[in-house]
PDB file of C-alpha atoms in Angstrom:
ATOM      1  CA  MET R   1     104.182  64.938 -42.740  1.00 79.00           C
ATOM      2  CA  ALA R   2     103.473  61.237 -42.499  1.00 95.00           C
ATOM      3  CA  VAL R   3     101.251  58.636 -44.097  1.00 96.00           C
ATOM      4  CA  LEU R   4      98.908  57.219 -41.447  1.00 97.00           C
ATOM      5  CA  PRO R   5      97.305  53.773 -41.265  1.00 97.00           C
ATOM      6  CA  ILE R   6      93.684  53.773 -42.425  1.00 98.00           C
ATOM      7  CA  ARG R   7      91.219  52.006 -40.149  1.00 98.00           C
ATOM      8  CA  ILE R   8      89.049  49.306 -41.666  1.00 97.00           C
ATOM      9  CA  MET R   9      85.389  48.516 -41.001  1.00 96.00           C
ATOM     10  CA  GLY R  10      84.993  47.073 -37.510  1.00 95.00           C
ATOM     11  CA  ASP R  11      87.385  49.423 -35.747  1.00 96.00           C
ATOM     12  CA  PRO R  12      85.323  51.180 -33.040  1.00 96.00           C
ATOM     13  CA  VAL R  13      86.464  54.691 -34.059  1.00 97.00           C
ATOM     14  CA  LEU R  14      84.653  54.224 -37.387  1.00 98.00           C
ATOM     15  CA  HIS R  15      81.352  53.304 -35.769  1.00 96.00           C
ATOM     16  CA  ALA R  16      80.850  56.137 -33.253  1.00 97.00           C
ATOM     17  CA  PRO R  17      80.170  59.855 -33.655  1.00 98.00           C
ATOM     18  CA  ALA R  18      83.279  62.058 -33.686  1.00 98.00           C
ATOM     19  CA  ALA R  19      83.760  64.992 -31.312  1.00 98.00           C
ATOM     20  CA  PRO R  20      83.887  68.620 -32.449  1.00 98.00           C
ATOM     21  CA  VAL R  21      87.269  70.272 -32.857  1.00 98.00           C
ATOM     22  CA  ASP R  22      87.395  72.741 -29.958  1.00 97.00           C
ATOM     23  CA  GLU R  23      90.503  74.612 -31.030  1.00 97.00           C
ATOM     24  CA  ILE R  24      92.706  74.649 -34.115  1.00 98.00           C
ATOM     25  CA  THR R  25      96.113  73.805 -32.681  1.00 98.00           C
ATOM     26  CA  ASP R  26      99.442  72.863 -34.218  1.00 97.00           C
ATOM     27  CA  GLU R  27      98.456  69.244 -33.547  1.00 97.00           C
ATOM     28  CA  VAL R  28      95.278  69.677 -35.625  1.00 98.00           C
ATOM     29  CA  ARG R  29      97.268  71.338 -38.422  1.00 98.00           C
ATOM     30  CA  ALA R  30      99.786  68.453 -38.395  1.00 98.00           C
ATOM     31  CA  LEU R  31      96.928  65.939 -38.444  1.00 98.00           C
ATOM     32  CA  VAL R  32      95.386  67.632 -41.491  1.00 98.00           C
ATOM     33  CA  SER R  33      98.756  67.661 -43.264  1.00 98.00           C
ATOM     34  CA  ASP R  34      99.155  63.935 -42.532  1.00 98.00           C
ATOM     35  CA  MET R  35      95.589  63.287 -43.702  1.00 98.00           C
ATOM     36  CA  PHE R  36      96.298  64.958 -47.064  1.00 98.00           C
ATOM     37  CA  GLU R  37      99.449  62.870 -47.472  1.00 97.00           C
ATOM     38  CA  THR R  38      97.577  59.687 -46.497  1.00 97.00           C
ATOM     39  CA  MET R  39      94.630  60.457 -48.801  1.00 97.00           C
ATOM     40  CA  ASP R  40      96.983  61.094 -51.721  1.00 96.00           C
ATOM     41  CA  ALA R  41      99.021  57.938 -51.048  1.00 95.00           C
ATOM     42  CA  ALA R  42      95.916  55.734 -50.797  1.00 95.00           C
ATOM     43  CA  PRO R  43      94.764  57.259 -53.288  1.00 95.00           C
ATOM     44  CA  GLY R  44      91.378  58.610 -52.304  1.00 95.00           C
ATOM     45  CA  VAL R  45      89.116  61.616 -52.878  1.00 96.00           C
ATOM     46  CA  GLY R  46      88.321  62.164 -49.198  1.00 98.00           C
ATOM     47  CA  LEU R  47      89.501  61.158 -45.748  1.00 98.00           C
ATOM     48  CA  ALA R  48      87.821  61.768 -42.400  1.00 98.00           C
ATOM     49  CA  GLY R  49      89.522  61.967 -39.000  1.00 98.00           C
ATOM     50  CA  PRO R  50      87.991  58.698 -37.748  1.00 98.00           C
ATOM     51  CA  GLN R  51      89.461  56.856 -40.735  1.00 98.00           C
ATOM     52  CA  VAL R  52      92.948  57.546 -39.353  1.00 98.00           C
ATOM     53  CA  GLY R  53      91.907  56.775 -35.790  1.00 97.00           C
ATOM     54  CA  VAL R  54      91.195  60.347 -34.682  1.00 98.00           C
ATOM     55  CA  ALA R  55      87.608  60.848 -33.506  1.00 98.00           C
ATOM     56  CA  LEU R  56      87.374  64.517 -34.488  1.00 98.00           C
ATOM     57  CA  ARG R  57      84.870  66.197 -36.822  1.00 98.00           C
ATOM     58  CA  LEU R  58      87.087  67.096 -39.752  1.00 98.00           C
ATOM     59  CA  TYR R  59      87.800  65.765 -43.208  1.00 98.00           C
ATOM     60  CA  THR R  60      89.956  66.439 -46.237  1.00 98.00           C
ATOM     61  CA  TYR R  61      88.827  66.173 -49.844  1.00 97.00           C
ATOM     62  CA  SER R  62      90.484  66.278 -53.236  1.00 95.00           C
ATOM     63  CA  TYR R  63      88.922  65.775 -56.642  1.00 93.00           C
ATOM     64  CA  GLU R  64      89.851  66.692 -60.179  1.00 85.00           C
ATOM     65  CA  ASP R  65      86.960  67.099 -62.598  1.00 75.00           C
ATOM     66  CA  ASP R  66      86.895  66.019 -66.255  1.00 73.00           C
ATOM     67  CA  GLU R  67      88.530  69.292 -67.308  1.00 76.00           C
ATOM     68  CA  GLY R  68      91.380  68.781 -64.823  1.00 75.00           C
ATOM     69  CA  ALA R  69      90.240  71.541 -62.462  1.00 75.00           C
ATOM     70  CA  PRO R  70      91.454  70.748 -58.935  1.00 84.00           C
ATOM     71  CA  TRP R  71      89.156  70.936 -55.916  1.00 90.00           C
ATOM     72  CA  ARG R  72      90.921  70.374 -52.627  1.00 95.00           C
ATOM     73  CA  GLY R  73      90.470  71.397 -49.028  1.00 96.00           C
ATOM     74  CA  VAL R  74      89.670  70.624 -45.431  1.00 98.00           C
ATOM     75  CA  ILE R  75      86.517  71.316 -43.498  1.00 98.00           C
ATOM     76  CA  ILE R  76      86.333  71.348 -39.705  1.00 98.00           C
ATOM     77  CA  ASN R  77      83.121  70.896 -37.704  1.00 98.00           C
ATOM     78  CA  PRO R  78      80.997  70.641 -40.841  1.00 98.00           C
ATOM     79  CA  GLU R  79      77.234  70.880 -41.053  1.00 98.00           C
ATOM     80  CA  LEU R  80      75.509  69.356 -44.072  1.00 98.00           C
ATOM     81  CA  TRP R  81      72.253  70.185 -45.838  1.00 97.00           C
ATOM     82  CA  MET R  82      71.173  68.189 -48.838  1.00 94.00           C
ATOM     83  CA  ARG R  83      68.471  68.141 -51.462  1.00 91.00           C
ATOM     84  CA  PRO R  84      66.057  65.240 -50.903  1.00 89.00           C
ATOM     85  CA  LEU R  85      66.993  62.021 -52.668  1.00 85.00           C
ATOM     86  CA  GLU R  86      65.386  61.155 -55.961  1.00 83.00           C
ATOM     87  CA  PRO R  87      63.281  58.006 -55.500  1.00 86.00           C
ATOM     88  CA  GLY R  88      64.376  54.753 -57.079  1.00 87.00           C
ATOM     89  CA  GLU R  89      67.242  52.327 -57.125  1.00 91.00           C
ATOM     90  CA  PRO R  90      70.823  53.546 -57.636  1.00 93.00           C
ATOM     91  CA  ASP R  91      72.385  53.077 -61.062  1.00 91.00           C
ATOM     92  CA  PRO R  92      75.323  50.684 -60.496  1.00 92.00           C
ATOM     93  CA  ASP R  93      77.333  52.338 -63.286  1.00 92.00           C
ATOM     94  CA  GLU R  94      76.773  55.941 -62.203  1.00 92.00           C
ATOM     95  CA  GLU R  95      76.117  55.732 -58.451  1.00 94.00           C
ATOM     96  CA  SER R  96      78.639  53.251 -57.084  1.00 96.00           C
ATOM     97  CA  GLU R  97      81.223  54.306 -54.565  1.00 96.00           C
ATOM     98  CA  GLY R  98      84.079  52.850 -52.592  1.00 96.00           C
ATOM     99  CA  CYS R  99      85.707  53.652 -49.286  1.00 97.00           C
ATOM    100  CA  LEU R 100      89.247  53.608 -47.956  1.00 98.00           C
ATOM    101  CA  SER R 101      87.824  51.977 -44.806  1.00 98.00           C
ATOM    102  CA  PHE R 102      86.302  49.132 -46.861  1.00 97.00           C
ATOM    103  CA  PRO R 103      89.032  48.916 -49.501  1.00 95.00           C
ATOM    104  CA  GLY R 104      88.815  47.126 -52.791  1.00 93.00           C
ATOM    105  CA  GLU R 105      85.032  47.077 -53.128  1.00 95.00           C
ATOM    106  CA  ARG R 106      82.387  49.297 -54.716  1.00 96.00           C
ATOM    107  CA  PHE R 107      78.628  49.174 -54.185  1.00 97.00           C
ATOM    108  CA  PRO R 108      75.762  51.233 -55.642  1.00 97.00           C
ATOM    109  CA  LEU R 109      74.305  53.830 -53.317  1.00 97.00           C
ATOM    110  CA  ARG R 110      71.795  56.588 -54.001  1.00 96.00           C
ATOM    111  CA  ARG R 111      73.012  59.956 -52.688  1.00 96.00           C
ATOM    112  CA  SER R 112      71.624  63.452 -52.952  1.00 96.00           C
ATOM    113  CA  ASP R 113      72.815  65.257 -56.069  1.00 94.00           C
ATOM    114  CA  GLU R 114      73.178  68.617 -54.315  1.00 96.00           C
ATOM    115  CA  VAL R 115      74.554  69.627 -50.905  1.00 98.00           C
ATOM    116  CA  LEU R 116      75.595  72.645 -48.908  1.00 98.00           C
ATOM    117  CA  VAL R 117      78.342  72.188 -46.334  1.00 98.00           C
ATOM    118  CA  THR R 118      79.422  74.834 -43.850  1.00 98.00           C
ATOM    119  CA  GLY R 119      82.207  74.768 -41.287  1.00 98.00           C
ATOM    120  CA  ILE R 120      85.619  76.348 -40.793  1.00 98.00           C
ATOM    121  CA  ASP R 121      89.057  75.958 -42.356  1.00 97.00           C
ATOM    122  CA  LEU R 122      92.470  75.614 -40.687  1.00 97.00           C
ATOM    123  CA  ASP R 123      92.598  79.378 -40.105  1.00 96.00           C
ATOM    124  CA  GLY R 124      89.205  79.344 -38.370  1.00 97.00           C
ATOM    125  CA  ALA R 125      87.626  81.179 -41.304  1.00 97.00           C
ATOM    126  CA  PRO R 126      84.074  80.222 -42.302  1.00 98.00           C
ATOM    127  CA  VAL R 127      83.717  77.752 -45.176  1.00 97.00           C
ATOM    128  CA  ARG R 128      80.628  77.403 -47.337  1.00 97.00           C
ATOM    129  CA  ILE R 129      80.651  74.736 -50.051  1.00 96.00           C
ATOM    130  CA  HIS R 130      77.685  74.309 -52.387  1.00 97.00           C
ATOM    131  CA  VAL R 131      78.267  71.429 -54.822  1.00 95.00           C
ATOM    132  CA  THR R 132      76.468  68.964 -57.059  1.00 94.00           C
ATOM    133  CA  GLY R 133      77.235  65.625 -58.652  1.00 92.00           C
ATOM    134  CA  TRP R 134      80.314  63.658 -57.644  1.00 93.00           C
ATOM    135  CA  ARG R 135      81.511  66.451 -55.345  1.00 95.00           C
ATOM    136  CA  ALA R 136      78.193  66.274 -53.456  1.00 96.00           C
ATOM    137  CA  ARG R 137      78.694  62.508 -53.106  1.00 96.00           C
ATOM    138  CA  ILE R 138      82.167  63.062 -51.620  1.00 97.00           C
ATOM    139  CA  MET R 139      80.823  65.568 -49.083  1.00 98.00           C
ATOM    140  CA  GLN R 140      78.045  63.198 -47.966  1.00 98.00           C
ATOM    141  CA  HIS R 141      80.370  60.194 -47.762  1.00 98.00           C
ATOM    142  CA  GLU R 142      82.949  62.000 -45.608  1.00 98.00           C
ATOM    143  CA  PHE R 143      80.285  63.627 -43.434  1.00 98.00           C
ATOM    144  CA  ASP R 144      78.826  60.176 -42.739  1.00 98.00           C
ATOM    145  CA  HIS R 145      82.194  59.097 -41.323  1.00 98.00           C
ATOM    146  CA  LEU R 146      81.905  61.837 -38.706  1.00 98.00           C
ATOM    147  CA  ASP R 147      78.636  60.315 -37.505  1.00 98.00           C
ATOM    148  CA  GLY R 148      80.039  56.777 -37.345  1.00 98.00           C
ATOM    149  CA  VAL R 149      78.373  55.665 -40.583  1.00 98.00           C
ATOM    150  CA  LEU R 150      80.164  53.766 -43.343  1.00 98.00           C
ATOM    151  CA  TYR R 151      78.662  53.778 -46.811  1.00 98.00           C
ATOM    152  CA  ILE R 152      78.127  50.014 -46.542  1.00 97.00           C
ATOM    153  CA  ASP R 153      75.686  50.785 -43.705  1.00 96.00           C
ATOM    154  CA  ARG R 154      73.478  52.483 -46.331  1.00 96.00           C
ATOM    155  CA  ILE R 155      73.585  49.974 -49.216  1.00 96.00           C
ATOM    156  CA  SER R 156      70.812  47.546 -50.185  1.00 94.00           C
ATOM    157  CA  ASP R 157      70.248  44.411 -48.110  1.00 95.00           C
ATOM    158  CA  GLY R 158      71.652  42.140 -50.814  1.00 95.00           C
ATOM    159  CA  ASP R 159      74.806  44.234 -51.225  1.00 96.00           C
ATOM    160  CA  TRP R 160      75.132  44.506 -47.431  1.00 96.00           C
ATOM    161  CA  LYS R 161      75.175  40.700 -47.172  1.00 96.00           C
ATOM    162  CA  THR R 162      77.882  40.593 -49.855  1.00 96.00           C
ATOM    163  CA  ALA R 163      79.886  43.242 -47.979  1.00 96.00           C
ATOM    164  CA  GLN R 164      79.646  41.200 -44.769  1.00 95.00           C
ATOM    165  CA  LYS R 165      80.952  38.104 -46.582  1.00 96.00           C
ATOM    166  CA  VAL R 166      83.866  40.133 -47.961  1.00 96.00           C
ATOM    167  CA  ALA R 167      84.652  41.466 -44.475  1.00 95.00           C
ATOM    168  CA  ARG R 168      84.608  37.986 -42.931  1.00 94.00           C
ATOM    169  CA  LYS R 169      86.796  36.562 -45.707  1.00 95.00           C
ATOM    170  CA  ARG R 170      89.361  39.339 -45.234  1.00 94.00           C
ATOM    171  CA  GLY R 171      89.310  39.154 -41.432  1.00 92.00           C
ATOM    172  CA  TRP R 172      87.789  42.602 -41.006  1.00 94.00           C
ATOM    173  CA  GLY R 173      85.022  43.623 -38.614  1.00 90.00           C
ATOM    174  CA  LYS R 174      87.124  43.735 -35.480  1.00 90.00           C
ATOM    175  CA  PRO R 175      89.057  46.400 -33.553  1.00 92.00           C
ATOM    176  CA  GLY R 176      92.507  47.234 -34.853  1.00 89.00           C
ATOM    177  CA  SER R 177      91.931  46.396 -38.519  1.00 91.00           C
ATOM    178  CA  ALA R 178      93.896  48.846 -40.657  1.00 94.00           C
ATOM    179  CA  TRP R 179      95.962  49.116 -43.813  1.00 96.00           C
ATOM    180  CA  MET R 180      98.919  51.305 -44.711  1.00 95.00           C
ATOM    181  CA  PRO R 181      98.880  53.259 -47.995  1.00 93.00           C
ATOM    182  CA  GLY R 182     102.113  52.801 -49.904  1.00 83.00           C
ATOM    183  CA  VAL R 183     102.817  49.523 -48.101  1.00 85.00           C
ATOM    184  CA  ASP R 184      99.614  47.509 -48.400  1.00 81.00           C
ATOM    185  CA  HIS R 185      98.332  47.660 -51.954  1.00 64.00           C
ATOM    186  CA  LEU R 186      94.544  47.666 -51.657  1.00 58.00           C
ATOM    187  CA  ASP R 187      92.183  49.289 -54.133  1.00 48.00           C
ATOM    188  CA  ALA R 188      89.406  51.463 -52.746  1.00 45.00           C
TER     189      ALA R 188
END
């Protein structure tokens, strides 16, 4: 297992749709193991293949709820269905999120409160995940990565302008931008 560098906004792999996983090989299993280690080292609650430079449709997730119940897994070739969004502006206290590919910042973003995700696991067995709340947010955020969408692509115009200023100031927005969990200490 190894911690992998996490690509930052502007790297082309983050801004293009990922390809389906055709076969679950030892290489895919090793990638998933490395993704879990990278996600934990970052730390994050989700990590998609493109975020570590691999343009494949898979992501890991890990979240502990208020009662300490763990929720952890991988989903390969996911499909996502969501309840329509509630109208209105996002609550900055309750609906803000961050991203390991835009580290150190959080912006409000309205997401669906309920999703269903299907796909397969590392054994090729079917996976069906029906979740609400923060877990639904994680599923939508990671799924977006597989379509080349960063959460900052979905935020309000004013916040998007702020995000662009942050990116320019930090030298992001170009190919090859990355950070290394455990070495570079960035907050996401």
